[in-house]
Short mmCIF file of C-alpha atoms in Angstrom, two decimals:
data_model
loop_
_atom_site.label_atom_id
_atom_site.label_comp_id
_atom_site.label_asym_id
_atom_site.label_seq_id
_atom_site.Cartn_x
_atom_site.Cartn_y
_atom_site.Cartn_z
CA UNK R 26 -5.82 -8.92 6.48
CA UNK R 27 -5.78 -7.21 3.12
CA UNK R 28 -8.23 -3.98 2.87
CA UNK R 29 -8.67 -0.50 1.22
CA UNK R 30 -6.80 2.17 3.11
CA UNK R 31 -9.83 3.86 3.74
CA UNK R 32 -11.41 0.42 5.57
CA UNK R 33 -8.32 -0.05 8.01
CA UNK R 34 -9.35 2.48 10.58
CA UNK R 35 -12.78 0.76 11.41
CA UNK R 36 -11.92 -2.66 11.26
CA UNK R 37 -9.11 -2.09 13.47
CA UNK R 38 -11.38 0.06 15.57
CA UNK R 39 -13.41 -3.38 15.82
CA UNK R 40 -10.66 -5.52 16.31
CA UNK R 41 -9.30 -3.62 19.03
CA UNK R 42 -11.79 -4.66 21.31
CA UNK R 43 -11.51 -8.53 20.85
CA UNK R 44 -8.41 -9.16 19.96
CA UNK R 45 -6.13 -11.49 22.68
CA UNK R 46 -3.00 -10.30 24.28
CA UNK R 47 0.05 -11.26 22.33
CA UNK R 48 -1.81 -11.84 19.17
CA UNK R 49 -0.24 -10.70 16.08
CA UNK R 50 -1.77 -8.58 12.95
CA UNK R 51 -0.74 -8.80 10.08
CA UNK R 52 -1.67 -6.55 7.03
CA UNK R 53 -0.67 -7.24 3.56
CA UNK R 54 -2.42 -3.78 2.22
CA UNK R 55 -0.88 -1.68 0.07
CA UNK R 56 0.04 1.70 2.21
CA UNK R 57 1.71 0.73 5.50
CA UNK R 58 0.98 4.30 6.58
CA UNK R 59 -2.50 3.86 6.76
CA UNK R 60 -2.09 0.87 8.54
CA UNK R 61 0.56 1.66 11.12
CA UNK R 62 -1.10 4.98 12.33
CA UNK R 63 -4.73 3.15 12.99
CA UNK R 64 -2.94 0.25 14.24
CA UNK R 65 -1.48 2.61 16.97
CA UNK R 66 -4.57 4.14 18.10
CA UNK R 67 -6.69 1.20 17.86
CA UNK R 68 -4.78 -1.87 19.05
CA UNK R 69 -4.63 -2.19 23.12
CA UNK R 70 -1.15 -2.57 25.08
CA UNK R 71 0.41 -6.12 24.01
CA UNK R 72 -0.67 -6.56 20.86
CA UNK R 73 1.37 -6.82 17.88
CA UNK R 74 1.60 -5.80 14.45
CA UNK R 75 3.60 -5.75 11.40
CA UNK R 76 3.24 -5.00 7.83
CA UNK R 77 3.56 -7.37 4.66
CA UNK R 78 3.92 -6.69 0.96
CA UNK R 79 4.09 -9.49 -0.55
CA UNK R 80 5.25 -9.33 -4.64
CA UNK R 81 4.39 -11.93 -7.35
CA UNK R 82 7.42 -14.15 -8.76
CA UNK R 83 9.76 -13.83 -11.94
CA UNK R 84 7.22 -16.06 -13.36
CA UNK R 85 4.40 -15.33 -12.88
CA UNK R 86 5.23 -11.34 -13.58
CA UNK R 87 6.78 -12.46 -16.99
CA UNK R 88 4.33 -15.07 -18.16
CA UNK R 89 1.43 -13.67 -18.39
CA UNK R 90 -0.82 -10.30 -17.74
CA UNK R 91 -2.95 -11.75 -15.78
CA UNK R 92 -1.43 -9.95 -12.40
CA UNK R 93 -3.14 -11.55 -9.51
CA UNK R 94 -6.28 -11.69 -10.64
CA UNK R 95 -6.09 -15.66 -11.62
CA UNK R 96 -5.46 -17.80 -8.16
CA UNK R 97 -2.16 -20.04 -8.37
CA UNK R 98 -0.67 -21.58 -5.61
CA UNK R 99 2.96 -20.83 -7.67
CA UNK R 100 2.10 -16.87 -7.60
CA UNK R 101 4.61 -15.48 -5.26
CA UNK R 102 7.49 -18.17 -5.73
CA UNK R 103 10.89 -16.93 -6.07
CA UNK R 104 9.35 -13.03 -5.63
CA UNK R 105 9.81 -11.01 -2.28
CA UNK R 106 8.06 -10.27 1.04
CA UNK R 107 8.54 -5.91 2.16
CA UNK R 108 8.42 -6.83 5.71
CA UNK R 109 7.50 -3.48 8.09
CA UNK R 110 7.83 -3.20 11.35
CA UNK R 111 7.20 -0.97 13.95
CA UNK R 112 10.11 0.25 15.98
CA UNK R 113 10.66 -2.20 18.74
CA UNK R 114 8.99 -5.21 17.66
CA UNK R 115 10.11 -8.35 18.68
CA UNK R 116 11.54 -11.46 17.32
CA UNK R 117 8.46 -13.21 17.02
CA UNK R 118 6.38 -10.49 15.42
CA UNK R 119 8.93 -10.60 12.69
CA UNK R 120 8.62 -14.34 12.57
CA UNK R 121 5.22 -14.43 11.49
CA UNK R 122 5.68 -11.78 8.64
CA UNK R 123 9.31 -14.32 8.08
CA UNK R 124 7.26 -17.97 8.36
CA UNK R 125 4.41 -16.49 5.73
CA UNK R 126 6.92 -15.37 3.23
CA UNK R 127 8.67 -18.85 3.36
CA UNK R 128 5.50 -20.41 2.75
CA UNK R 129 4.56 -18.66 -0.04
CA UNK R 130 7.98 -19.37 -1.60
CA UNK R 131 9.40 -15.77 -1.12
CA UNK R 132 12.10 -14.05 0.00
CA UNK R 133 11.59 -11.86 2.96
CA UNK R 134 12.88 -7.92 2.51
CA UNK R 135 12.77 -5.61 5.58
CA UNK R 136 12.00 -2.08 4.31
CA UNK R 137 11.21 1.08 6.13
CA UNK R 138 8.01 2.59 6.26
CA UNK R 139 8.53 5.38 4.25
CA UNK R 140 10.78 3.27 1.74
CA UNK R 141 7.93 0.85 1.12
CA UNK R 142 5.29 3.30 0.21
CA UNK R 143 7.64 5.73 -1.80
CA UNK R 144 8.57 2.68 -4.02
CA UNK R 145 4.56 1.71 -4.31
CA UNK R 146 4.06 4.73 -5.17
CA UNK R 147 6.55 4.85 -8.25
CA UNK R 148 5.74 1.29 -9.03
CA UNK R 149 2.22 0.75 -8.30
CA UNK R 150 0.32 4.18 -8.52
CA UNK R 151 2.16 5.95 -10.62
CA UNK R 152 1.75 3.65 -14.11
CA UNK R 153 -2.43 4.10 -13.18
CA UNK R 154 -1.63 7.69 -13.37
CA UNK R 155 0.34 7.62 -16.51
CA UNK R 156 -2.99 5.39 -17.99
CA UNK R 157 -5.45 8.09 -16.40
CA UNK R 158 -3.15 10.71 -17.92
CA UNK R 159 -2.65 9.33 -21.69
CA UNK R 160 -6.48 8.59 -22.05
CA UNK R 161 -7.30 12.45 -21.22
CA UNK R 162 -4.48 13.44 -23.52
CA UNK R 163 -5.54 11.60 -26.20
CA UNK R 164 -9.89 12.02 -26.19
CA UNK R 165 -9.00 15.85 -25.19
CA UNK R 166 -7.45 16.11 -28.44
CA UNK R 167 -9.13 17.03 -31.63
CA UNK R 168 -7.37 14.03 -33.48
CA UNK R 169 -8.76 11.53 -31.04
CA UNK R 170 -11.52 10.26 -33.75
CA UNK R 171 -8.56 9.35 -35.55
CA UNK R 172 -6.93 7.63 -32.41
CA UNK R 173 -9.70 5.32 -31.75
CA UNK R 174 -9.25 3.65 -35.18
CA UNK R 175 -5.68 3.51 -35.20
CA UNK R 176 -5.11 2.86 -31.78
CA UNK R 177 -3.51 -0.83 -31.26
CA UNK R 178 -2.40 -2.77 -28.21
CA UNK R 179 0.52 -0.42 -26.96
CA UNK R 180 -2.48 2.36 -26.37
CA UNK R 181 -4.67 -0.59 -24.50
CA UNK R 182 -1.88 -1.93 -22.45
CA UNK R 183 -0.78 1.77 -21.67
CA UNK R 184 -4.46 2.71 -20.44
CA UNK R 185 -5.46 -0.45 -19.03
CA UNK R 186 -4.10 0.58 -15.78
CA UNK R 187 -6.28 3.20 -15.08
CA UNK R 188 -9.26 1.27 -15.35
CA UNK R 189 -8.29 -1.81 -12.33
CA UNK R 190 -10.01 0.38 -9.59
CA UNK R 191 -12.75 2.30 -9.37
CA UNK R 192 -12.25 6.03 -9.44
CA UNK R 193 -13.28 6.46 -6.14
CA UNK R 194 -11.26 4.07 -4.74
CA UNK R 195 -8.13 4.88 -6.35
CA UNK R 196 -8.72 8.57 -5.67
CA UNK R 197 -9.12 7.81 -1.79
CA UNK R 198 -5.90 5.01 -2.57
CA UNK R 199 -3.87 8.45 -3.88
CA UNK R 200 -4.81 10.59 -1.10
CA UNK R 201 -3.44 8.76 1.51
CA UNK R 202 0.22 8.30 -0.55
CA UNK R 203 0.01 12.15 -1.39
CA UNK R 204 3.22 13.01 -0.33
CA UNK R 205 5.44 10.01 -2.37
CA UNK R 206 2.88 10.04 -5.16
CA UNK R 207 3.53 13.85 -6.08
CA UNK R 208 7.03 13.20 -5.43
CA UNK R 209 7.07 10.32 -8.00
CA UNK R 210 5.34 12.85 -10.22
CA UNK R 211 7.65 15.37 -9.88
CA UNK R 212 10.40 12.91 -11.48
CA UNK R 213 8.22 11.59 -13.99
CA UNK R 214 7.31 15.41 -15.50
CA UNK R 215 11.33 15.83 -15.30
CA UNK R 216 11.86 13.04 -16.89
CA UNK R 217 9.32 13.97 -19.60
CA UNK R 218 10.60 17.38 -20.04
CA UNK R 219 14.11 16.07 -20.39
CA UNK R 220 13.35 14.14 -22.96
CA UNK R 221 11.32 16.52 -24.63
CA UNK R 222 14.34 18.95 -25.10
CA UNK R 223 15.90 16.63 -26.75
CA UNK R 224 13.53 15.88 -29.24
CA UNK R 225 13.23 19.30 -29.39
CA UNK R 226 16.56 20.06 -30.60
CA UNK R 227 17.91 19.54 -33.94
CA UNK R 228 21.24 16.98 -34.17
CA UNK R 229 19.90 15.39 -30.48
CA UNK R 230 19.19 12.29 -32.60
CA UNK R 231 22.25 10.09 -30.85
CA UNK R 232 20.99 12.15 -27.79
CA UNK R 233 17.67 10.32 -27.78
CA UNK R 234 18.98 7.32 -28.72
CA UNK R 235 21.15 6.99 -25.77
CA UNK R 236 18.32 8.02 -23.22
CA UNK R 237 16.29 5.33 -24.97
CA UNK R 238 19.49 2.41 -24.80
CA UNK R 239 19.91 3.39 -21.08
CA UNK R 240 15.70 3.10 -20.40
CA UNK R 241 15.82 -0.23 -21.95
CA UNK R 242 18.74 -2.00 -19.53
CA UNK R 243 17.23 -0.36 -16.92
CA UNK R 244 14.67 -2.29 -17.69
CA UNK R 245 16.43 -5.28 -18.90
CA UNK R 246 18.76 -4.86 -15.41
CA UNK R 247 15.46 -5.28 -13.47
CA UNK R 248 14.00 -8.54 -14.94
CA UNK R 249 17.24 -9.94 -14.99
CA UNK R 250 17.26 -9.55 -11.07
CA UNK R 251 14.23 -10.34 -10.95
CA UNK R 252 14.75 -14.03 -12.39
CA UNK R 253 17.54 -14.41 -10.79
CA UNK R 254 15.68 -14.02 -7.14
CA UNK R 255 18.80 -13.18 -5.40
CA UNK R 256 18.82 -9.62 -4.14
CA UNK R 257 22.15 -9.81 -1.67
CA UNK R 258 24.74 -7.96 -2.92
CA UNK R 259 24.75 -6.50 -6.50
CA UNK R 260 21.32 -7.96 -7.16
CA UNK R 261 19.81 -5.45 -5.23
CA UNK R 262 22.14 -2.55 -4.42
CA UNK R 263 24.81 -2.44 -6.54
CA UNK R 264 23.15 -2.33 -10.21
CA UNK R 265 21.53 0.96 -9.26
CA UNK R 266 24.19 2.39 -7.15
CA UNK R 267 26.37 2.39 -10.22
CA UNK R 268 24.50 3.92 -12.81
CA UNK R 269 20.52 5.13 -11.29
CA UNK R 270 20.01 5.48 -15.39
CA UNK R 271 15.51 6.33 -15.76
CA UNK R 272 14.32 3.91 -13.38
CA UNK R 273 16.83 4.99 -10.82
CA UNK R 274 15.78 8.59 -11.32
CA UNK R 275 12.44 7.86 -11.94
CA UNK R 276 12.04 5.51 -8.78
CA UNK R 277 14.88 6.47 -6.20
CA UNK R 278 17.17 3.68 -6.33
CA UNK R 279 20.35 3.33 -3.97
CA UNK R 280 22.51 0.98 -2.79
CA UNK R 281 21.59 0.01 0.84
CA UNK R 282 23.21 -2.33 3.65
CA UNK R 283 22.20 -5.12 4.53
CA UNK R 284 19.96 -5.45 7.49
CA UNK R 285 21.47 -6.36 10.74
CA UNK R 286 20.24 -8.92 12.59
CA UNK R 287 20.38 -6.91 16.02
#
């Protein structure tokens, strides 16, 4: 099931009461916390669950802005399945997190909890924030008659984010990642102020320049990996282990090993 974090605890609740012995739930939300914590209140002794992110393919993230709004049975080919597990569970809990991911055409990746929502957070929430953000800073502003005339697709694009929730949703969505959101915060408004010193400093020209090369193949570095599916090895831990550059900073890349099979 896929449901607002704030819906999990009652359905669950529900569920609870009907579900079979060594049945299996699965939740493809987006905040494993939420789901985890109500799942262990609310599911009885020998019943399963596991967690499932699953995250659209080179494609489909490069052709078009659509997101996942448009149905295609090609969506999630060539992306990645977060698989999350509880500690303990068995082999054929994982299987059925495993056997979905193959049939959507996706590579399965077994994160930790609090890895999964931390890099939601940074990847997810915080652009919506940045939107939310921008639009106050810009109709808060005596210039921002000016703005809405001038304004061109960068501005829409940038903002557009904000708006794919409702604000009640998204707060509730926010409150429940508090503690990785604000954290992703904290190194965006570094990142911000960084970069402000330098613009703020005569002769920093090259300066900027450099930070602005070393943003751009981060972000070249990531689609790259991205079409090439293949996240063994350098694909996925290397690249950032080397140099973090913004998005390493930004997001809290590191090199990991691989996970055992014990």
């Amino acid at each position: 099931f896929s449901l607002p974090p704030a819906e999990v605890e009652v359905y669950l609740e529900n569920l609870g009461g009907t579900i079979k012995e060594g049945a299996v739930v699965l939740d493809t939300g987006p905040i494993k916390r939420a789901f985890f914590d109500c799942a262990q209140r609310h599911l009885p002794r020998g019943r399963h669950y596991v967690g499932a992110t699953p995250i659209i393919g080179p494609e489909a993230l490069l052709r078009d802005s659509s997101g996942t709004d448009v149905p295609r049975e090609d969506l999630f080919q060539g992306g990645s399945m977060a698989i999350i597990a509880p500690p303990g569970a068995s082999e054929d809990t994982l299987d059925v997190a495993v056997n979905l991911a193959e049939l959507l055409g996706a590579a399965p990746l077994f994160m930790d909890l609090s890895e999964h929502d931390s890099a939601l957070a940074g990847a997810e929430d915080l652009p919506a924030f940045l939107g939310a953000a921008l639009v106050h800073a810009a109709s808060d502003s005596a210039s921002w008659p000016e703005v809405q005339r001038l304004a061109g697709n960068n501005f829409a694009q940038a903002v557009s984010l904000c708006g794919l929730l409702e604000p009640a949703a998204l707060t509730k969505h926010w409150a429940m990642n508090r503690e990785h959101l604000l954290a992703k915060m904290d190194a965006l408004i570094g990142e911000l102020q960084r970069l402000r010193q330098l613009l703020a400093q005569e002769g920093q020209e090259e300066a900027v320049e450099d930070y602005l090369e070393q943003a751009d193949r981060s972000r070249h570095d990531w689609i790259a990996a991205r079409e090439r599916a293949d996240w063994s090895g350098e694909g996925r831990g290397a690249t950032p282990a080397r140099d973090a550059g913004f998005l390493g900073r930004l997001f809290g890349f590191r090199s990991r090993e691989p996970r055992s099979k014990n």
